[in-house]
Amino acid sequence: MSNTTTRTIVITGGLGNLGSKLCRHLLHQNSPTKYKVILIEHPNFINPNKPLPHDDAIVLPCDLGNPSQDDTLKLKEALQGADTLIHFSAVNPYPNASWSESAQSMDHSFNIFQLAVICKVRRVILASSNHVMGGYKDLSTHGPSSIHPNAPPILGTVPLNPAQMASSGDAKAYATAKLASERLAMTLANLYGDTTTFVVLRIGWCQPGENLPGTLSAAGSPPEFLLEVEEGGLAAVAAEVSEDDKKDELWFKRMWLSNRDFLSYFDAAIHVNVPTKEEPQGGSISDEGSVHRNVRSGFVLVNAMSKNSGAKWNLDETEKWLGVVSNDDSLA
């Protein structure tokens, strides 16, 4: 008699960088738990000539931002049989996202989270972002391992170089959508945590493909996603490496999330036991009663970067709740 169990995992933004990596990982696993993976993607981003991340993946074309009645019915059908929803989808997943794109990304989260609790999905995992805390970047009051997940948010990651700022953006609009999604997850967990629990991972920079530290830069985005600047602007950014550029580049290197750690964190987030009653200590470090506490009834929020030398990100809660200890370091 087989002891194999099958979990249905629904991934939004399923054909993007992170969704594709996680899909391949889940469907390649040889373990007692088997996965059925449904990838939700906007019809405009489904290329029939491009191979799927895995032959066994199921693609569901849907507009999460403005779902039609048919879209909503298809989403409900997928979620009603699902064990876990993993939410990556964003209109623009880079620091140069506009406020209009930010608002639309909020719509993605709000629509799919509400459907998840209606359909009683057991676990919802939100891929939030380090940019929610990016304002700590240049604060001299915060040194290595000082940014805990229960710290007050300071939105956006502002490059010190004005030319770099013009091309890559400050991530404030992008981070606002992520923070709004975090707070909605927290609220829904309080209301529906007996049936649907939420895990929020504030992920670092996980580049497409091999995701090697050597290709990280102060831009914080792949070249094709940089904003247009005046003639010679991008060339000037590349040609003149100032002390500010070096500081920015070091910050982005220290937010690196390796492929191995990315997959390990999300794997663990599917299975972790989330408390369904408020814990006396309230979460991280004696923060009982704090409006920013990262562990609540039905809700856990942690940082999710690799263990990069000198990084300000604190991973103690990550190791505690996910049971994953990173051994990858972009500066090693």
PDB file of C-alpha atoms in Angstrom, residues 71-281:
ATOM      1  CA  ASP A  71     -11.978  33.871 -14.463  1.00  0.00           C
ATOM      2  CA  THR A  72     -13.519  33.875 -10.977  1.00  0.00           C
ATOM      3  CA  LEU A  73     -15.251  30.560 -11.575  1.00  0.00           C
ATOM      4  CA  LYS A  74     -12.012  28.981 -12.832  1.00  0.00           C
ATOM      5  CA  LEU A  75     -10.058  30.343  -9.871  1.00  0.00           C
ATOM      6  CA  LYS A  76     -12.617  29.032  -7.385  1.00  0.00           C
ATOM      7  CA  GLU A  77     -12.514  25.612  -9.013  1.00  0.00           C
ATOM      8  CA  ALA A  78      -8.717  25.515  -8.752  1.00  0.00           C
ATOM      9  CA  LEU A  79      -8.635  26.760  -5.159  1.00  0.00           C
ATOM     10  CA  GLN A  80     -11.409  24.549  -3.810  1.00  0.00           C
ATOM     11  CA  GLY A  81      -9.206  21.518  -4.214  1.00  0.00           C
ATOM     12  CA  ALA A  82      -5.953  23.243  -3.282  1.00  0.00           C
ATOM     13  CA  ASP A  83      -3.757  22.676  -0.248  1.00  0.00           C
ATOM     14  CA  THR A  84      -1.577  25.776  -0.749  1.00  0.00           C
ATOM     15  CA  LEU A  85      -1.724  29.047  -2.664  1.00  0.00           C
ATOM     16  CA  ILE A  86       1.633  30.710  -3.385  1.00  0.00           C
ATOM     17  CA  HIS A  87       1.297  34.314  -4.508  1.00  0.00           C
ATOM     18  CA  PHE A  88       4.049  35.794  -6.694  1.00  0.00           C
ATOM     19  CA  SER A  89       1.968  37.765  -9.172  1.00  0.00           C
ATOM     20  CA  ALA A  90       2.633  41.497  -9.605  1.00  0.00           C
ATOM     21  CA  VAL A  91       2.040  43.845 -12.515  1.00  0.00           C
ATOM     22  CA  ASN A  92       5.659  45.013 -12.364  1.00  0.00           C
ATOM     23  CA  PRO A  93       7.897  43.036  -9.962  1.00  0.00           C
ATOM     24  CA  TYR A  94      10.780  45.539 -10.041  1.00  0.00           C
ATOM     25  CA  PRO A  95      11.768  48.701  -8.147  1.00  0.00           C
ATOM     26  CA  ASN A  96      10.667  50.973 -10.985  1.00  0.00           C
ATOM     27  CA  ALA A  97       6.996  49.990 -10.641  1.00  0.00           C
ATOM     28  CA  SER A  98       4.678  52.989 -10.982  1.00  0.00           C
ATOM     29  CA  TRP A  99       1.920  53.859  -8.528  1.00  0.00           C
ATOM     30  CA  SER A 100      -0.639  52.695 -11.086  1.00  0.00           C
ATOM     31  CA  GLU A 101       1.133  49.339 -11.317  1.00  0.00           C
ATOM     32  CA  SER A 102       1.316  49.211  -7.525  1.00  0.00           C
ATOM     33  CA  ALA A 103      -2.448  49.683  -7.234  1.00  0.00           C
ATOM     34  CA  GLN A 104      -3.047  46.920  -9.772  1.00  0.00           C
ATOM     35  CA  SER A 105      -0.683  44.594  -7.899  1.00  0.00           C
ATOM     36  CA  MET A 106      -2.727  45.221  -4.755  1.00  0.00           C
ATOM     37  CA  ASP A 107      -5.809  44.139  -6.701  1.00  0.00           C
ATOM     38  CA  HIS A 108      -4.064  40.851  -7.525  1.00  0.00           C
ATOM     39  CA  SER A 109      -3.418  40.149  -3.833  1.00  0.00           C
ATOM     40  CA  PHE A 110      -6.803  41.303  -2.570  1.00  0.00           C
ATOM     41  CA  ASN A 111      -8.742  39.260  -5.123  1.00  0.00           C
ATOM     42  CA  ILE A 112      -6.824  36.004  -4.758  1.00  0.00           C
ATOM     43  CA  PHE A 113      -6.557  36.169  -0.938  1.00  0.00           C
ATOM     44  CA  GLN A 114     -10.300  36.631  -0.557  1.00  0.00           C
ATOM     45  CA  LEU A 115     -10.968  33.695  -2.859  1.00  0.00           C
ATOM     46  CA  ALA A 116      -8.468  31.578  -0.901  1.00  0.00           C
ATOM     47  CA  VAL A 117     -10.293  32.058   2.398  1.00  0.00           C
ATOM     48  CA  ILE A 118     -13.690  31.552   0.754  1.00  0.00           C
ATOM     49  CA  CYS A 119     -12.418  28.248  -0.684  1.00  0.00           C
ATOM     50  CA  LYS A 120     -10.771  27.286   2.639  1.00  0.00           C
ATOM     51  CA  VAL A 121      -7.287  26.804   1.223  1.00  0.00           C
ATOM     52  CA  ARG A 122      -5.174  25.454   4.097  1.00  0.00           C
ATOM     53  CA  ARG A 123      -2.098  27.632   3.550  1.00  0.00           C
ATOM     54  CA  VAL A 124      -1.446  30.913   1.716  1.00  0.00           C
ATOM     55  CA  ILE A 125       2.186  31.958   1.123  1.00  0.00           C
ATOM     56  CA  LEU A 126       2.926  35.531   0.105  1.00  0.00           C
ATOM     57  CA  ALA A 127       6.183  36.433  -1.578  1.00  0.00           C
ATOM     58  CA  SER A 128       6.658  39.886  -0.092  1.00  0.00           C
ATOM     59  CA  SER A 129       9.839  41.899  -0.514  1.00  0.00           C
ATOM     60  CA  ASN A 130      12.908  43.235   1.261  1.00  0.00           C
ATOM     61  CA  HIS A 131      11.952  46.603  -0.249  1.00  0.00           C
ATOM     62  CA  VAL A 132       9.306  46.909   2.503  1.00  0.00           C
ATOM     63  CA  MET A 133      12.309  47.516   4.787  1.00  0.00           C
ATOM     64  CA  GLY A 134      14.589  49.170   2.230  1.00  0.00           C
ATOM     65  CA  GLY A 135      14.600  52.464   4.090  1.00  0.00           C
ATOM     66  CA  TYR A 136      17.011  50.960   6.625  1.00  0.00           C
ATOM     67  CA  LYS A 137      19.651  50.763   3.878  1.00  0.00           C
ATOM     68  CA  ASP A 138      21.562  53.918   4.756  1.00  0.00           C
ATOM     69  CA  LEU A 139      20.703  54.219   8.455  1.00  0.00           C
ATOM     70  CA  SER A 140      23.928  54.198  10.474  1.00  0.00           C
ATOM     71  CA  THR A 141      21.908  53.186  13.548  1.00  0.00           C
ATOM     72  CA  HIS A 142      21.375  49.713  12.083  1.00  0.00           C
ATOM     73  CA  GLY A 143      24.289  47.357  11.575  1.00  0.00           C
ATOM     74  CA  PRO A 144      24.613  43.674  10.611  1.00  0.00           C
ATOM     75  CA  SER A 145      21.661  41.410  11.539  1.00  0.00           C
ATOM     76  CA  SER A 146      19.697  44.378  12.902  1.00  0.00           C
ATOM     77  CA  ILE A 147      16.585  44.288  10.685  1.00  0.00           C
ATOM     78  CA  HIS A 148      14.149  41.912  12.373  1.00  0.00           C
ATOM     79  CA  PRO A 149      10.817  41.025  10.766  1.00  0.00           C
ATOM     80  CA  ASN A 150       8.949  42.818  13.575  1.00  0.00           C
ATOM     81  CA  ALA A 151      10.659  46.169  12.911  1.00  0.00           C
ATOM     82  CA  PRO A 152       8.505  49.080  11.664  1.00  0.00           C
ATOM     83  CA  PRO A 153       8.467  49.200   7.848  1.00  0.00           C
ATOM     84  CA  ILE A 154      10.438  51.897   6.035  1.00  0.00           C
ATOM     85  CA  LEU A 155       9.371  51.585   2.420  1.00  0.00           C
ATOM     86  CA  GLY A 156      11.584  51.801  -0.650  1.00  0.00           C
ATOM     87  CA  THR A 157      15.233  51.316  -1.535  1.00  0.00           C
ATOM     88  CA  VAL A 158      16.631  54.623  -2.759  1.00  0.00           C
ATOM     89  CA  PRO A 159      19.889  54.547  -4.770  1.00  0.00           C
ATOM     90  CA  LEU A 160      22.459  57.124  -3.666  1.00  0.00           C
ATOM     91  CA  ASN A 161      23.449  57.856  -7.269  1.00  0.00           C
ATOM     92  CA  PRO A 162      20.832  60.153  -8.928  1.00  0.00           C
ATOM     93  CA  ALA A 163      21.487  58.637 -12.361  1.00  0.00           C
ATOM     94  CA  GLN A 164      20.923  55.159 -10.969  1.00  0.00           C
ATOM     95  CA  MET A 165      17.787  56.382  -9.255  1.00  0.00           C
ATOM     96  CA  ALA A 166      16.502  57.720 -12.573  1.00  0.00           C
ATOM     97  CA  SER A 167      16.979  54.376 -14.316  1.00  0.00           C
ATOM     98  CA  SER A 168      16.048  51.847 -11.643  1.00  0.00           C
ATOM     99  CA  GLY A 169      13.535  53.649  -9.410  1.00  0.00           C
ATOM    100  CA  ASP A 170      13.188  53.762  -5.623  1.00  0.00           C
ATOM    101  CA  ALA A 171      10.874  50.745  -5.082  1.00  0.00           C
ATOM    102  CA  LYS A 172       8.458  52.796  -2.951  1.00  0.00           C
ATOM    103  CA  ALA A 173       5.364  52.086  -5.042  1.00  0.00           C
ATOM    104  CA  TYR A 174       6.376  48.442  -5.422  1.00  0.00           C
ATOM    105  CA  ALA A 175       6.962  48.079  -1.670  1.00  0.00           C
ATOM    106  CA  THR A 176       3.646  49.725  -0.836  1.00  0.00           C
ATOM    107  CA  ALA A 177       1.762  46.997  -2.690  1.00  0.00           C
ATOM    108  CA  LYS A 178       3.743  44.344  -0.812  1.00  0.00           C
ATOM    109  CA  LEU A 179       3.092  45.954   2.577  1.00  0.00           C
ATOM    110  CA  ALA A 180      -0.628  46.275   1.829  1.00  0.00           C
ATOM    111  CA  SER A 181      -0.676  42.570   0.927  1.00  0.00           C
ATOM    112  CA  GLU A 182       1.130  41.682   4.172  1.00  0.00           C
ATOM    113  CA  ARG A 183      -1.404  43.592   6.258  1.00  0.00           C
ATOM    114  CA  LEU A 184      -4.337  42.007   4.441  1.00  0.00           C
ATOM    115  CA  ALA A 185      -2.822  38.570   5.054  1.00  0.00           C
ATOM    116  CA  MET A 186      -2.482  39.407   8.758  1.00  0.00           C
ATOM    117  CA  THR A 187      -6.108  40.584   8.952  1.00  0.00           C
ATOM    118  CA  LEU A 188      -7.495  37.559   7.116  1.00  0.00           C
ATOM    119  CA  ALA A 189      -5.436  35.233   9.316  1.00  0.00           C
ATOM    120  CA  ASN A 190      -7.034  36.796  12.374  1.00  0.00           C
ATOM    121  CA  LEU A 191     -10.505  36.193  10.930  1.00  0.00           C
ATOM    122  CA  TYR A 192     -10.025  32.849   9.182  1.00  0.00           C
ATOM    123  CA  GLY A 193      -6.892  31.343  10.741  1.00  0.00           C
ATOM    124  CA  ASP A 194      -8.764  28.260  11.916  1.00  0.00           C
ATOM    125  CA  THR A 195      -9.069  27.164   8.286  1.00  0.00           C
ATOM    126  CA  THR A 196      -6.542  29.280   6.329  1.00  0.00           C
ATOM    127  CA  THR A 197      -3.122  30.227   7.683  1.00  0.00           C
ATOM    128  CA  PHE A 198      -0.680  32.683   6.123  1.00  0.00           C
ATOM    129  CA  VAL A 199       3.104  32.641   5.794  1.00  0.00           C
ATOM    130  CA  VAL A 200       4.778  35.823   4.511  1.00  0.00           C
ATOM    131  CA  LEU A 201       8.352  35.669   3.209  1.00  0.00           C
ATOM    132  CA  ARG A 202      10.124  38.991   2.669  1.00  0.00           C
ATOM    133  CA  ILE A 203      12.360  37.682  -0.061  1.00  0.00           C
ATOM    134  CA  GLY A 204      15.659  39.071  -1.276  1.00  0.00           C
ATOM    135  CA  TRP A 205      16.889  39.346  -4.844  1.00  0.00           C
ATOM    136  CA  CYS A 206      16.601  36.055  -6.716  1.00  0.00           C
ATOM    137  CA  GLN A 207      17.606  36.699 -10.321  1.00  0.00           C
ATOM    138  CA  PRO A 208      16.353  34.725 -13.327  1.00  0.00           C
ATOM    139  CA  GLY A 209      18.320  31.657 -14.367  1.00  0.00           C
ATOM    140  CA  GLU A 210      21.463  30.647 -12.516  1.00  0.00           C
ATOM    141  CA  ASN A 211      21.172  33.648 -10.192  1.00  0.00           C
ATOM    142  CA  LEU A 212      24.893  34.025  -9.566  1.00  0.00           C
ATOM    143  CA  PRO A 213      26.211  36.695  -7.163  1.00  0.00           C
ATOM    144  CA  GLY A 214      28.492  38.041  -9.874  1.00  0.00           C
ATOM    145  CA  THR A 215      25.550  39.393 -11.880  1.00  0.00           C
ATOM    146  CA  LEU A 216      24.080  41.419  -8.994  1.00  0.00           C
ATOM    147  CA  SER A 217      24.417  45.182  -9.405  1.00  0.00           C
ATOM    148  CA  ALA A 218      23.403  48.505  -7.910  1.00  0.00           C
ATOM    149  CA  ALA A 219      20.518  48.680 -10.405  1.00  0.00           C
ATOM    150  CA  GLY A 220      18.432  46.154  -8.496  1.00  0.00           C
ATOM    151  CA  SER A 221      16.797  45.111 -11.774  1.00  0.00           C
ATOM    152  CA  PRO A 222      17.752  43.309 -14.988  1.00  0.00           C
ATOM    153  CA  PRO A 223      18.788  45.794 -17.741  1.00  0.00           C
ATOM    154  CA  GLU A 224      15.592  45.254 -19.750  1.00  0.00           C
ATOM    155  CA  PHE A 225      13.489  46.553 -16.841  1.00  0.00           C
ATOM    156  CA  LEU A 226      15.387  49.798 -16.277  1.00  0.00           C
ATOM    157  CA  LEU A 227      13.591  53.055 -16.981  1.00  0.00           C
ATOM    158  CA  GLU A 228      14.590  55.140 -19.980  1.00  0.00           C
ATOM    159  CA  VAL A 229      16.870  58.041 -19.109  1.00  0.00           C
ATOM    160  CA  GLU A 230      18.356  60.889 -21.078  1.00  0.00           C
ATOM    161  CA  GLU A 231      20.911  60.015 -23.734  1.00  0.00           C
ATOM    162  CA  GLY A 232      24.159  58.925 -22.134  1.00  0.00           C
ATOM    163  CA  GLY A 233      22.519  58.420 -18.742  1.00  0.00           C
ATOM    164  CA  LEU A 234      22.824  54.656 -18.574  1.00  0.00           C
ATOM    165  CA  ALA A 235      26.292  54.755 -20.058  1.00  0.00           C
ATOM    166  CA  ALA A 236      27.296  57.219 -17.371  1.00  0.00           C
ATOM    167  CA  VAL A 237      25.934  54.902 -14.687  1.00  0.00           C
ATOM    168  CA  ALA A 238      27.993  52.043 -16.084  1.00  0.00           C
ATOM    169  CA  ALA A 239      31.153  54.051 -16.716  1.00  0.00           C
ATOM    170  CA  GLU A 240      31.468  56.033 -13.500  1.00  0.00           C
ATOM    171  CA  VAL A 241      31.590  53.857 -10.385  1.00  0.00           C
ATOM    172  CA  SER A 242      31.461  56.198  -7.411  1.00  0.00           C
ATOM    173  CA  GLU A 243      31.615  55.427  -3.701  1.00  0.00           C
ATOM    174  CA  ASP A 244      27.830  55.748  -3.619  1.00  0.00           C
ATOM    175  CA  ASP A 245      27.578  53.155  -6.412  1.00  0.00           C
ATOM    176  CA  LYS A 246      29.756  50.791  -4.392  1.00  0.00           C
ATOM    177  CA  LYS A 247      27.564  51.245  -1.303  1.00  0.00           C
ATOM    178  CA  ASP A 248      24.414  50.567  -3.316  1.00  0.00           C
ATOM    179  CA  GLU A 249      25.930  47.524  -5.002  1.00  0.00           C
ATOM    180  CA  LEU A 250      26.975  46.109  -1.640  1.00  0.00           C
ATOM    181  CA  TRP A 251      23.423  46.546  -0.336  1.00  0.00           C
ATOM    182  CA  PHE A 252      21.963  44.641  -3.285  1.00  0.00           C
ATOM    183  CA  LYS A 253      24.566  41.898  -2.999  1.00  0.00           C
ATOM    184  CA  ARG A 254      23.637  41.497   0.666  1.00  0.00           C
ATOM    185  CA  MET A 255      19.962  41.044  -0.221  1.00  0.00           C
ATOM    186  CA  TRP A 256      20.794  38.122  -2.539  1.00  0.00           C
ATOM    187  CA  LEU A 257      18.595  35.034  -2.275  1.00  0.00           C
ATOM    188  CA  SER A 258      20.223  31.970  -3.830  1.00  0.00           C
ATOM    189  CA  ASN A 259      18.171  29.497  -5.841  1.00  0.00           C
ATOM    190  CA  ARG A 260      18.849  26.838  -3.213  1.00  0.00           C
ATOM    191  CA  ASP A 261      17.652  29.010  -0.326  1.00  0.00           C
ATOM    192  CA  PHE A 262      14.655  30.267  -2.300  1.00  0.00           C
ATOM    193  CA  LEU A 263      13.434  26.724  -2.914  1.00  0.00           C
ATOM    194  CA  SER A 264      14.183  25.617   0.659  1.00  0.00           C
ATOM    195  CA  TYR A 265      12.296  28.550   2.189  1.00  0.00           C
ATOM    196  CA  PHE A 266       9.178  28.030   0.081  1.00  0.00           C
ATOM    197  CA  ASP A 267       9.269  24.279   0.546  1.00  0.00           C
ATOM    198  CA  ALA A 268       9.369  24.808   4.302  1.00  0.00           C
ATOM    199  CA  ALA A 269       6.611  27.434   4.190  1.00  0.00           C
ATOM    200  CA  ILE A 270       4.228  24.861   2.718  1.00  0.00           C
ATOM    201  CA  HIS A 271       4.751  22.504   5.637  1.00  0.00           C
ATOM    202  CA  VAL A 272       5.508  24.698   8.675  1.00  0.00           C
ATOM    203  CA  ASN A 273       3.126  24.553  11.622  1.00  0.00           C
ATOM    204  CA  VAL A 274       1.637  28.029  11.977  1.00  0.00           C
ATOM    205  CA  PRO A 275       0.231  28.775  15.459  1.00  0.00           C
ATOM    206  CA  THR A 276      -3.531  29.221  15.494  1.00  0.00           C
ATOM    207  CA  LYS A 277      -3.540  30.855  18.915  1.00  0.00           C
ATOM    208  CA  GLU A 278      -1.683  34.022  19.860  1.00  0.00           C
ATOM    209  CA  GLU A 279       1.614  33.136  21.488  1.00  0.00           C
ATOM    210  CA  PRO A 280       2.436  34.868  24.801  1.00  0.00           C
ATOM    211  CA  GLN A 281       5.689  36.333  23.496  1.00  0.00           C
TER     212      GLN A 281
END
